[in-house]
Amino acid sequence: MFEQLILVTILVGFLVTAVCSPFFIPFLRRLKFGQSIRDEGPKSHQKKAGTPTMGGIMILLSIVITTLVMTNIYLEPTVETFLLLFVTIGFGLLGFLDDFIKVVLKRNLGLTSKQKLLGQIVISVIFYIVARSANLSTAVNIPGTDVEIELGIFYVIFLIIWLVGFSNAVNLTDGLDGLVSGTGAIAFGAFAVLAWYAGQFNVAIFSVAVVGALLGFLVFNAYPAKVFMGDTGSLALGGAIATIAILINAEILLIIIGGVFVIETLSVIIQVISFKTTGRRIFKMSPLHHHYELSGWSEWRVVMTFWTIGLLFAILGIYIEVWI
């Protein structure tokens, strides 16, 4: 039953995205929703200018349809289901506004950092209020141990940091064709295993719905990409994976399973601190994937390497939670 449900959910998610994309991509192209490329980025990326972006709309559509259909057929929607959809859609709308301002209004920076942060905090606080009314635990587990740290009223601060931090971490990682689609599918797959192991079946269904949506999107997003997910997709995915970790009380494990996103973010932080304090750059360019591009690696080699690292992190996270 478990294997059948997982496979059917992934297949539905995959088909929704894969079937919609051939119709939606030309629509984005006709609307001239093309990606603008920053001049300071790798020169090889200039040829990507004009590639349709905001493809995250297809991912969101697939996630919502697949989750609701499969949950209603095999289970029953719970508060966890709607919390996951709320955060995913909420962060996705923020990303959509950011993309819309960049692409349509031609303001290359999109939403200001303060506007984006305010929106993320509001969504996070609403999530916290609803989740607490449904008895969300305010304790944080230390992976591989029986130790729990009770945060009490301070948990809301922790939750905001986790949701905002990981939504931005996935957003930073989305810089190469297929990079987030692949690493995201791997990470969500790992959390699907952990959610099912924890008895959170609705969370597991949502997780594999995301896996299917990302695999379907990857068909068109792999190098050379025919469409980009944009902030619409990356902010939504980051918020979604943080929400899953929170709901199954595996917040700290997200640092391991989402290790690629963490490393990418740390590379940016290290680069900024180093340049501001010493005037020197540690990396040729940040986030880290650009450093390897500028070191002579092909884009596909960088992506495949990061996928492999993401898979190793996912296996490690499952091993720590299930077998230690």
PDB file of C-alpha atoms in Angstrom, residues 37-319:
ATOM      1  CA  ILE A  37      20.860  38.139 -16.468  1.00  0.00           C
ATOM      2  CA  ARG A  38      23.019  40.250 -14.159  1.00  0.00           C
ATOM      3  CA  ASP A  39      26.112  41.709 -15.805  1.00  0.00           C
ATOM      4  CA  GLU A  40      28.283  40.707 -12.835  1.00  0.00           C
ATOM      5  CA  GLY A  41      27.366  37.028 -13.230  1.00  0.00           C
ATOM      6  CA  PRO A  42      29.343  34.442 -15.211  1.00  0.00           C
ATOM      7  CA  LYS A  43      29.629  35.536 -18.849  1.00  0.00           C
ATOM      8  CA  SER A  44      28.439  32.105 -20.007  1.00  0.00           C
ATOM      9  CA  HIS A  45      25.029  32.900 -18.509  1.00  0.00           C
ATOM     10  CA  GLN A  46      24.379  35.824 -20.845  1.00  0.00           C
ATOM     11  CA  LYS A  47      23.069  33.409 -23.490  1.00  0.00           C
ATOM     12  CA  LYS A  48      20.268  32.485 -21.047  1.00  0.00           C
ATOM     13  CA  ALA A  49      18.775  35.962 -21.225  1.00  0.00           C
ATOM     14  CA  GLY A  50      15.176  35.788 -22.373  1.00  0.00           C
ATOM     15  CA  THR A  51      14.590  32.202 -21.214  1.00  0.00           C
ATOM     16  CA  PRO A  52      11.058  32.112 -19.749  1.00  0.00           C
ATOM     17  CA  THR A  53      10.988  32.387 -15.977  1.00  0.00           C
ATOM     18  CA  MET A  54       8.243  32.141 -13.318  1.00  0.00           C
ATOM     19  CA  GLY A  55       7.952  28.437 -14.138  1.00  0.00           C
ATOM     20  CA  GLY A  56       7.467  27.947 -10.414  1.00  0.00           C
ATOM     21  CA  ILE A  57       3.785  28.572 -11.124  1.00  0.00           C
ATOM     22  CA  MET A  58       3.660  25.118 -12.744  1.00  0.00           C
ATOM     23  CA  ILE A  59       5.393  23.575  -9.735  1.00  0.00           C
ATOM     24  CA  LEU A  60       2.944  25.198  -7.315  1.00  0.00           C
ATOM     25  CA  LEU A  61      -0.036  24.158  -9.425  1.00  0.00           C
ATOM     26  CA  SER A  62       1.174  20.568  -9.504  1.00  0.00           C
ATOM     27  CA  ILE A  63       1.868  20.467  -5.757  1.00  0.00           C
ATOM     28  CA  VAL A  64      -1.568  21.817  -4.846  1.00  0.00           C
ATOM     29  CA  ILE A  65      -3.510  19.595  -7.258  1.00  0.00           C
ATOM     30  CA  THR A  66      -1.577  16.432  -6.427  1.00  0.00           C
ATOM     31  CA  THR A  67      -1.681  16.962  -2.666  1.00  0.00           C
ATOM     32  CA  LEU A  68      -5.413  17.651  -2.559  1.00  0.00           C
ATOM     33  CA  VAL A  69      -6.347  14.850  -4.966  1.00  0.00           C
ATOM     34  CA  MET A  70      -4.195  12.163  -3.351  1.00  0.00           C
ATOM     35  CA  THR A  71      -5.016  13.217   0.196  1.00  0.00           C
ATOM     36  CA  ASN A  72      -8.749  13.176  -0.461  1.00  0.00           C
ATOM     37  CA  ILE A  73      -8.588   9.792  -2.189  1.00  0.00           C
ATOM     38  CA  TYR A  74      -6.313   7.904   0.192  1.00  0.00           C
ATOM     39  CA  LEU A  75      -6.435   9.873   3.459  1.00  0.00           C
ATOM     40  CA  GLU A  76      -8.252  12.927   4.787  1.00  0.00           C
ATOM     41  CA  PRO A  77      -6.950  16.505   4.739  1.00  0.00           C
ATOM     42  CA  THR A  78      -5.625  17.607   8.118  1.00  0.00           C
ATOM     43  CA  VAL A  79      -4.427  20.892   9.565  1.00  0.00           C
ATOM     44  CA  GLU A  80      -0.903  19.842   8.543  1.00  0.00           C
ATOM     45  CA  THR A  81      -2.035  19.578   4.915  1.00  0.00           C
ATOM     46  CA  PHE A  82      -3.435  23.090   4.886  1.00  0.00           C
ATOM     47  CA  LEU A  83      -0.479  24.536   6.787  1.00  0.00           C
ATOM     48  CA  LEU A  84       1.895  23.091   4.198  1.00  0.00           C
ATOM     49  CA  LEU A  85      -0.180  24.485   1.329  1.00  0.00           C
ATOM     50  CA  PHE A  86      -0.555  27.849   3.081  1.00  0.00           C
ATOM     51  CA  VAL A  87       3.176  28.371   3.551  1.00  0.00           C
ATOM     52  CA  THR A  88       4.037  27.039   0.097  1.00  0.00           C
ATOM     53  CA  ILE A  89       1.485  29.244  -1.670  1.00  0.00           C
ATOM     54  CA  GLY A  90       2.271  32.219   0.574  1.00  0.00           C
ATOM     55  CA  PHE A  91       6.000  32.128  -0.096  1.00  0.00           C
ATOM     56  CA  GLY A  92       5.244  31.363  -3.730  1.00  0.00           C
ATOM     57  CA  LEU A  93       3.138  34.527  -4.012  1.00  0.00           C
ATOM     58  CA  LEU A  94       5.991  36.559  -2.540  1.00  0.00           C
ATOM     59  CA  GLY A  95       8.284  35.046  -5.138  1.00  0.00           C
ATOM     60  CA  PHE A  96       5.728  35.746  -7.872  1.00  0.00           C
ATOM     61  CA  LEU A  97       5.596  39.424  -6.892  1.00  0.00           C
ATOM     62  CA  ASP A  98       9.396  39.528  -6.904  1.00  0.00           C
ATOM     63  CA  ASP A  99       9.553  37.919 -10.363  1.00  0.00           C
ATOM     64  CA  PHE A 100       6.751  40.102 -11.713  1.00  0.00           C
ATOM     65  CA  ILE A 101       8.496  43.308 -10.640  1.00  0.00           C
ATOM     66  CA  LYS A 102      11.775  42.123 -12.164  1.00  0.00           C
ATOM     67  CA  VAL A 103      10.398  40.787 -15.432  1.00  0.00           C
ATOM     68  CA  VAL A 104       7.326  42.908 -16.193  1.00  0.00           C
ATOM     69  CA  LEU A 105       8.091  46.185 -14.430  1.00  0.00           C
ATOM     70  CA  LYS A 106      11.789  45.893 -15.365  1.00  0.00           C
ATOM     71  CA  ARG A 107      13.053  46.581 -11.829  1.00  0.00           C
ATOM     72  CA  ASN A 108      15.950  44.137 -11.784  1.00  0.00           C
ATOM     73  CA  LEU A 109      16.125  43.794  -7.983  1.00  0.00           C
ATOM     74  CA  GLY A 110      12.414  42.971  -7.592  1.00  0.00           C
ATOM     75  CA  LEU A 111      10.971  43.398  -4.108  1.00  0.00           C
ATOM     76  CA  THR A 112      13.225  45.178  -1.670  1.00  0.00           C
ATOM     77  CA  SER A 113      14.841  42.991   0.975  1.00  0.00           C
ATOM     78  CA  LYS A 114      12.696  44.650   3.657  1.00  0.00           C
ATOM     79  CA  GLN A 115       9.469  44.010   1.744  1.00  0.00           C
ATOM     80  CA  LYS A 116      10.371  40.396   1.154  1.00  0.00           C
ATOM     81  CA  LEU A 117      11.426  39.861   4.779  1.00  0.00           C
ATOM     82  CA  LEU A 118       8.237  41.456   6.102  1.00  0.00           C
ATOM     83  CA  GLY A 119       6.103  39.179   3.948  1.00  0.00           C
ATOM     84  CA  GLN A 120       8.040  36.099   5.049  1.00  0.00           C
ATOM     85  CA  ILE A 121       7.705  37.032   8.728  1.00  0.00           C
ATOM     86  CA  VAL A 122       3.946  37.641   8.444  1.00  0.00           C
ATOM     87  CA  ILE A 123       3.410  34.237   6.806  1.00  0.00           C
ATOM     88  CA  SER A 124       5.642  32.575   9.438  1.00  0.00           C
ATOM     89  CA  VAL A 125       3.758  34.157  12.354  1.00  0.00           C
ATOM     90  CA  ILE A 126       0.369  33.121  10.948  1.00  0.00           C
ATOM     91  CA  PHE A 127       1.729  29.599  10.493  1.00  0.00           C
ATOM     92  CA  TYR A 128       2.951  29.587  14.118  1.00  0.00           C
ATOM     93  CA  ILE A 129      -0.397  30.775  15.520  1.00  0.00           C
ATOM     94  CA  VAL A 130      -2.399  28.138  13.630  1.00  0.00           C
ATOM     95  CA  ALA A 131       0.128  25.375  14.311  1.00  0.00           C
ATOM     96  CA  ARG A 132       0.214  26.137  18.040  1.00  0.00           C
ATOM     97  CA  SER A 133      -3.584  25.942  18.168  1.00  0.00           C
ATOM     98  CA  ALA A 134      -3.122  22.425  16.763  1.00  0.00           C
ATOM     99  CA  ASN A 135      -0.606  21.595  19.525  1.00  0.00           C
ATOM    100  CA  LEU A 136       2.623  22.045  17.592  1.00  0.00           C
ATOM    101  CA  SER A 137       5.546  21.084  19.825  1.00  0.00           C
ATOM    102  CA  THR A 138       7.851  23.913  20.881  1.00  0.00           C
ATOM    103  CA  ALA A 139      10.696  21.505  21.650  1.00  0.00           C
ATOM    104  CA  VAL A 140      13.591  20.950  19.260  1.00  0.00           C
ATOM    105  CA  ASN A 141      15.073  17.451  18.964  1.00  0.00           C
ATOM    106  CA  ILE A 142      18.796  16.871  18.697  1.00  0.00           C
ATOM    107  CA  PRO A 143      19.262  14.285  15.888  1.00  0.00           C
ATOM    108  CA  GLY A 144      20.620  10.906  16.937  1.00  0.00           C
ATOM    109  CA  THR A 145      19.836  11.496  20.626  1.00  0.00           C
ATOM    110  CA  ASP A 146      16.882  11.535  23.002  1.00  0.00           C
ATOM    111  CA  VAL A 147      17.657  15.125  23.936  1.00  0.00           C
ATOM    112  CA  GLU A 148      14.940  17.747  23.492  1.00  0.00           C
ATOM    113  CA  ILE A 149      15.406  21.471  23.997  1.00  0.00           C
ATOM    114  CA  GLU A 150      12.203  23.191  25.054  1.00  0.00           C
ATOM    115  CA  LEU A 151      12.119  26.698  23.583  1.00  0.00           C
ATOM    116  CA  GLY A 152       8.690  27.704  24.847  1.00  0.00           C
ATOM    117  CA  ILE A 153       7.690  31.209  23.746  1.00  0.00           C
ATOM    118  CA  PHE A 154      11.048  31.589  21.990  1.00  0.00           C
ATOM    119  CA  TYR A 155      10.076  28.878  19.508  1.00  0.00           C
ATOM    120  CA  VAL A 156       8.296  31.475  17.346  1.00  0.00           C
ATOM    121  CA  ILE A 157      11.630  33.247  16.812  1.00  0.00           C
ATOM    122  CA  PHE A 158      13.270  29.940  15.933  1.00  0.00           C
ATOM    123  CA  LEU A 159      10.439  29.129  13.529  1.00  0.00           C
ATOM    124  CA  ILE A 160      10.722  32.483  11.752  1.00  0.00           C
ATOM    125  CA  ILE A 161      14.479  32.055  11.366  1.00  0.00           C
ATOM    126  CA  TRP A 162      13.993  28.549   9.942  1.00  0.00           C
ATOM    127  CA  LEU A 163      11.278  29.491   7.451  1.00  0.00           C
ATOM    128  CA  VAL A 164      12.899  32.730   6.312  1.00  0.00           C
ATOM    129  CA  GLY A 165      16.401  31.257   6.345  1.00  0.00           C
ATOM    130  CA  PHE A 166      15.671  28.168   4.281  1.00  0.00           C
ATOM    131  CA  SER A 167      13.372  29.899   1.817  1.00  0.00           C
ATOM    132  CA  ASN A 168      16.223  32.297   1.069  1.00  0.00           C
ATOM    133  CA  ALA A 169      18.782  29.463   1.078  1.00  0.00           C
ATOM    134  CA  VAL A 170      16.923  27.586  -1.669  1.00  0.00           C
ATOM    135  CA  ASN A 171      16.508  30.878  -3.520  1.00  0.00           C
ATOM    136  CA  LEU A 172      20.289  31.452  -3.429  1.00  0.00           C
ATOM    137  CA  THR A 173      20.914  27.915  -4.694  1.00  0.00           C
ATOM    138  CA  ASP A 174      18.699  28.426  -7.744  1.00  0.00           C
ATOM    139  CA  GLY A 175      21.413  29.656 -10.091  1.00  0.00           C
ATOM    140  CA  LEU A 176      22.107  26.802 -12.510  1.00  0.00           C
ATOM    141  CA  ASP A 177      19.896  24.756 -14.814  1.00  0.00           C
ATOM    142  CA  GLY A 178      18.318  21.915 -12.858  1.00  0.00           C
ATOM    143  CA  LEU A 179      20.269  22.569  -9.653  1.00  0.00           C
ATOM    144  CA  VAL A 180      17.339  23.224  -7.305  1.00  0.00           C
ATOM    145  CA  SER A 181      14.996  20.883  -9.200  1.00  0.00           C
ATOM    146  CA  GLY A 182      17.363  17.964  -8.563  1.00  0.00           C
ATOM    147  CA  THR A 183      18.623  18.762  -5.069  1.00  0.00           C
ATOM    148  CA  GLY A 184      15.087  19.709  -4.050  1.00  0.00           C
ATOM    149  CA  ALA A 185      13.610  16.418  -5.286  1.00  0.00           C
ATOM    150  CA  ILE A 186      16.252  14.528  -3.305  1.00  0.00           C
ATOM    151  CA  ALA A 187      15.699  16.516  -0.104  1.00  0.00           C
ATOM    152  CA  PHE A 188      11.898  16.311  -0.268  1.00  0.00           C
ATOM    153  CA  GLY A 189      12.194  12.584  -0.950  1.00  0.00           C
ATOM    154  CA  ALA A 190      14.245  12.156   2.215  1.00  0.00           C
ATOM    155  CA  PHE A 191      11.668  14.061   4.253  1.00  0.00           C
ATOM    156  CA  ALA A 192       8.896  11.935   2.750  1.00  0.00           C
ATOM    157  CA  VAL A 193      10.640   8.882   4.219  1.00  0.00           C
ATOM    158  CA  LEU A 194      11.043  10.571   7.602  1.00  0.00           C
ATOM    159  CA  ALA A 195       7.444  11.829   7.639  1.00  0.00           C
ATOM    160  CA  TRP A 196       6.097   8.356   6.916  1.00  0.00           C
ATOM    161  CA  TYR A 197       8.426   6.888   9.549  1.00  0.00           C
ATOM    162  CA  ALA A 198       7.041   9.421  12.056  1.00  0.00           C
ATOM    163  CA  GLY A 199       3.444   8.517  11.183  1.00  0.00           C
ATOM    164  CA  GLN A 200       2.809  11.903   9.534  1.00  0.00           C
ATOM    165  CA  PHE A 201       1.200  10.437   6.423  1.00  0.00           C
ATOM    166  CA  ASN A 202      -0.318  13.677   5.131  1.00  0.00           C
ATOM    167  CA  VAL A 203       3.077  15.351   5.333  1.00  0.00           C
ATOM    168  CA  ALA A 204       4.597  12.389   3.487  1.00  0.00           C
ATOM    169  CA  ILE A 205       2.021  12.700   0.691  1.00  0.00           C
ATOM    170  CA  PHE A 206       2.765  16.402   0.335  1.00  0.00           C
ATOM    171  CA  SER A 207       6.506  15.679   0.242  1.00  0.00           C
ATOM    172  CA  VAL A 208       6.279  13.147  -2.580  1.00  0.00           C
ATOM    173  CA  ALA A 209       3.866  15.434  -4.438  1.00  0.00           C
ATOM    174  CA  VAL A 210       6.693  17.978  -4.454  1.00  0.00           C
ATOM    175  CA  VAL A 211       9.120  15.292  -5.653  1.00  0.00           C
ATOM    176  CA  GLY A 212       6.848  14.458  -8.587  1.00  0.00           C
ATOM    177  CA  ALA A 213       6.335  18.128  -9.450  1.00  0.00           C
ATOM    178  CA  LEU A 214      10.080  18.790  -9.416  1.00  0.00           C
ATOM    179  CA  LEU A 215      10.908  15.745 -11.531  1.00  0.00           C
ATOM    180  CA  GLY A 216       8.309  16.831 -14.085  1.00  0.00           C
ATOM    181  CA  PHE A 217       9.745  20.344 -14.083  1.00  0.00           C
ATOM    182  CA  LEU A 218      13.278  18.981 -14.398  1.00  0.00           C
ATOM    183  CA  VAL A 219      12.411  17.606 -17.843  1.00  0.00           C
ATOM    184  CA  PHE A 220      12.269  21.219 -19.047  1.00  0.00           C
ATOM    185  CA  ASN A 221      14.654  22.792 -16.516  1.00  0.00           C
ATOM    186  CA  ALA A 222      17.688  20.514 -17.015  1.00  0.00           C
ATOM    187  CA  TYR A 223      20.594  21.945 -19.002  1.00  0.00           C
ATOM    188  CA  PRO A 224      19.987  23.666 -21.357  1.00  0.00           C
ATOM    189  CA  ALA A 225      16.905  24.928 -19.535  1.00  0.00           C
ATOM    190  CA  LYS A 226      13.795  25.803 -21.491  1.00  0.00           C
ATOM    191  CA  VAL A 227      12.282  27.472 -18.418  1.00  0.00           C
ATOM    192  CA  PHE A 228      13.412  28.714 -14.991  1.00  0.00           C
ATOM    193  CA  MET A 229      11.385  28.373 -11.793  1.00  0.00           C
ATOM    194  CA  GLY A 230      12.223  31.909 -10.644  1.00  0.00           C
ATOM    195  CA  ASP A 231      11.654  33.150  -7.110  1.00  0.00           C
ATOM    196  CA  THR A 232       8.074  31.915  -7.473  1.00  0.00           C
ATOM    197  CA  GLY A 233       9.383  28.363  -7.224  1.00  0.00           C
ATOM    198  CA  SER A 234      12.520  28.665  -5.115  1.00  0.00           C
ATOM    199  CA  LEU A 235      11.017  30.719  -2.261  1.00  0.00           C
ATOM    200  CA  ALA A 236       7.998  28.395  -2.154  1.00  0.00           C
ATOM    201  CA  LEU A 237      10.170  25.266  -2.061  1.00  0.00           C
ATOM    202  CA  GLY A 238      12.374  26.662   0.702  1.00  0.00           C
ATOM    203  CA  GLY A 239       9.368  27.546   2.827  1.00  0.00           C
ATOM    204  CA  ALA A 240       7.794  24.152   2.135  1.00  0.00           C
ATOM    205  CA  ILE A 241      10.794  22.079   3.169  1.00  0.00           C
ATOM    206  CA  ALA A 242      11.256  24.096   6.366  1.00  0.00           C
ATOM    207  CA  THR A 243       7.558  23.607   7.170  1.00  0.00           C
ATOM    208  CA  ILE A 244       7.868  19.844   6.705  1.00  0.00           C
ATOM    209  CA  ALA A 245      10.851  19.725   9.066  1.00  0.00           C
ATOM    210  CA  ILE A 246       8.937  21.742  11.660  1.00  0.00           C
ATOM    211  CA  LEU A 247       5.779  19.628  11.459  1.00  0.00           C
ATOM    212  CA  ILE A 248       7.631  16.320  11.922  1.00  0.00           C
ATOM    213  CA  ASN A 249       9.850  17.809  14.646  1.00  0.00           C
ATOM    214  CA  ALA A 250      13.015  17.300  12.604  1.00  0.00           C
ATOM    215  CA  GLU A 251      14.114  20.918  12.374  1.00  0.00           C
ATOM    216  CA  ILE A 252      17.819  20.306  13.019  1.00  0.00           C
ATOM    217  CA  LEU A 253      17.909  17.459  10.503  1.00  0.00           C
ATOM    218  CA  LEU A 254      17.059  20.012   7.837  1.00  0.00           C
ATOM    219  CA  ILE A 255      20.584  21.366   8.211  1.00  0.00           C
ATOM    220  CA  ILE A 256      21.887  17.944   7.159  1.00  0.00           C
ATOM    221  CA  ILE A 257      19.318  16.922   4.544  1.00  0.00           C
ATOM    222  CA  GLY A 258      19.337  20.435   3.111  1.00  0.00           C
ATOM    223  CA  GLY A 259      23.119  20.555   3.383  1.00  0.00           C
ATOM    224  CA  VAL A 260      23.597  21.838  -0.173  1.00  0.00           C
ATOM    225  CA  PHE A 261      21.344  24.819   0.556  1.00  0.00           C
ATOM    226  CA  VAL A 262      23.196  25.499   3.805  1.00  0.00           C
ATOM    227  CA  ILE A 263      26.622  25.360   2.137  1.00  0.00           C
ATOM    228  CA  GLU A 264      25.497  27.669  -0.658  1.00  0.00           C
ATOM    229  CA  THR A 265      24.224  30.193   1.890  1.00  0.00           C
ATOM    230  CA  LEU A 266      27.361  29.968   4.013  1.00  0.00           C
ATOM    231  CA  SER A 267      29.487  30.645   0.934  1.00  0.00           C
ATOM    232  CA  VAL A 268      27.631  33.936   0.436  1.00  0.00           C
ATOM    233  CA  ILE A 269      27.961  34.897   4.116  1.00  0.00           C
ATOM    234  CA  ILE A 270      31.677  34.052   4.161  1.00  0.00           C
ATOM    235  CA  GLN A 271      32.267  35.980   0.935  1.00  0.00           C
ATOM    236  CA  VAL A 272      30.521  39.099   2.245  1.00  0.00           C
ATOM    237  CA  ILE A 273      32.255  39.031   5.633  1.00  0.00           C
ATOM    238  CA  SER A 274      35.668  38.458   4.072  1.00  0.00           C
ATOM    239  CA  PHE A 275      35.271  41.254   1.532  1.00  0.00           C
ATOM    240  CA  LYS A 276      33.954  43.766   4.071  1.00  0.00           C
ATOM    241  CA  THR A 277      36.628  43.012   6.676  1.00  0.00           C
ATOM    242  CA  THR A 278      39.704  42.325   4.540  1.00  0.00           C
ATOM    243  CA  GLY A 279      38.791  43.523   1.058  1.00  0.00           C
ATOM    244  CA  ARG A 280      39.487  40.037  -0.274  1.00  0.00           C
ATOM    245  CA  ARG A 281      37.170  37.425  -1.730  1.00  0.00           C
ATOM    246  CA  ILE A 282      37.439  33.802  -0.597  1.00  0.00           C
ATOM    247  CA  PHE A 283      35.602  32.496  -3.655  1.00  0.00           C
ATOM    248  CA  LYS A 284      35.828  33.623  -7.263  1.00  0.00           C
ATOM    249  CA  MET A 285      32.104  34.277  -6.981  1.00  0.00           C
ATOM    250  CA  SER A 286      29.310  33.320  -4.625  1.00  0.00           C
ATOM    251  CA  PRO A 287      27.080  31.356  -4.216  1.00  0.00           C
ATOM    252  CA  LEU A 288      29.468  28.421  -4.366  1.00  0.00           C
ATOM    253  CA  HIS A 289      28.185  26.943  -7.634  1.00  0.00           C
ATOM    254  CA  HIS A 290      29.457  30.020  -9.478  1.00  0.00           C
ATOM    255  CA  HIS A 291      32.921  29.551  -7.969  1.00  0.00           C
ATOM    256  CA  TYR A 292      33.218  26.154  -9.623  1.00  0.00           C
ATOM    257  CA  GLU A 293      31.870  27.514 -12.913  1.00  0.00           C
ATOM    258  CA  LEU A 294      34.554  30.208 -12.921  1.00  0.00           C
ATOM    259  CA  SER A 295      37.123  27.536 -12.025  1.00  0.00           C
ATOM    260  CA  GLY A 296      36.477  25.856 -15.364  1.00  0.00           C
ATOM    261  CA  TRP A 297      33.807  23.287 -14.491  1.00  0.00           C
ATOM    262  CA  SER A 298      30.977  22.866 -16.967  1.00  0.00           C
ATOM    263  CA  GLU A 299      27.525  23.807 -15.684  1.00  0.00           C
ATOM    264  CA  TRP A 300      26.334  20.204 -15.962  1.00  0.00           C
ATOM    265  CA  ARG A 301      29.355  18.944 -13.981  1.00  0.00           C
ATOM    266  CA  VAL A 302      28.623  21.400 -11.164  1.00  0.00           C
ATOM    267  CA  VAL A 303      24.958  20.393 -11.075  1.00  0.00           C
ATOM    268  CA  MET A 304      25.691  16.651 -11.073  1.00  0.00           C
ATOM    269  CA  THR A 305      28.266  17.095  -8.302  1.00  0.00           C
ATOM    270  CA  PHE A 306      25.832  19.044  -6.151  1.00  0.00           C
ATOM    271  CA  TRP A 307      23.096  16.459  -6.793  1.00  0.00           C
ATOM    272  CA  THR A 308      25.462  13.736  -5.599  1.00  0.00           C
ATOM    273  CA  ILE A 309      26.376  15.697  -2.478  1.00  0.00           C
ATOM    274  CA  GLY A 310      22.680  16.330  -1.843  1.00  0.00           C
ATOM    275  CA  LEU A 311      21.964  12.604  -2.122  1.00  0.00           C
ATOM    276  CA  LEU A 312      24.730  11.791   0.379  1.00  0.00           C
ATOM    277  CA  PHE A 313      23.347  14.369   2.808  1.00  0.00           C
ATOM    278  CA  ALA A 314      19.848  12.903   2.411  1.00  0.00           C
ATOM    279  CA  ILE A 315      21.072   9.367   3.118  1.00  0.00           C
ATOM    280  CA  LEU A 316      22.986  10.615   6.151  1.00  0.00           C
ATOM    281  CA  GLY A 317      19.927  12.398   7.501  1.00  0.00           C
ATOM    282  CA  ILE A 318      17.719   9.326   7.124  1.00  0.00           C
ATOM    283  CA  TYR A 319      20.378   7.136   8.714  1.00  0.00           C
TER     284      TYR A 319
END
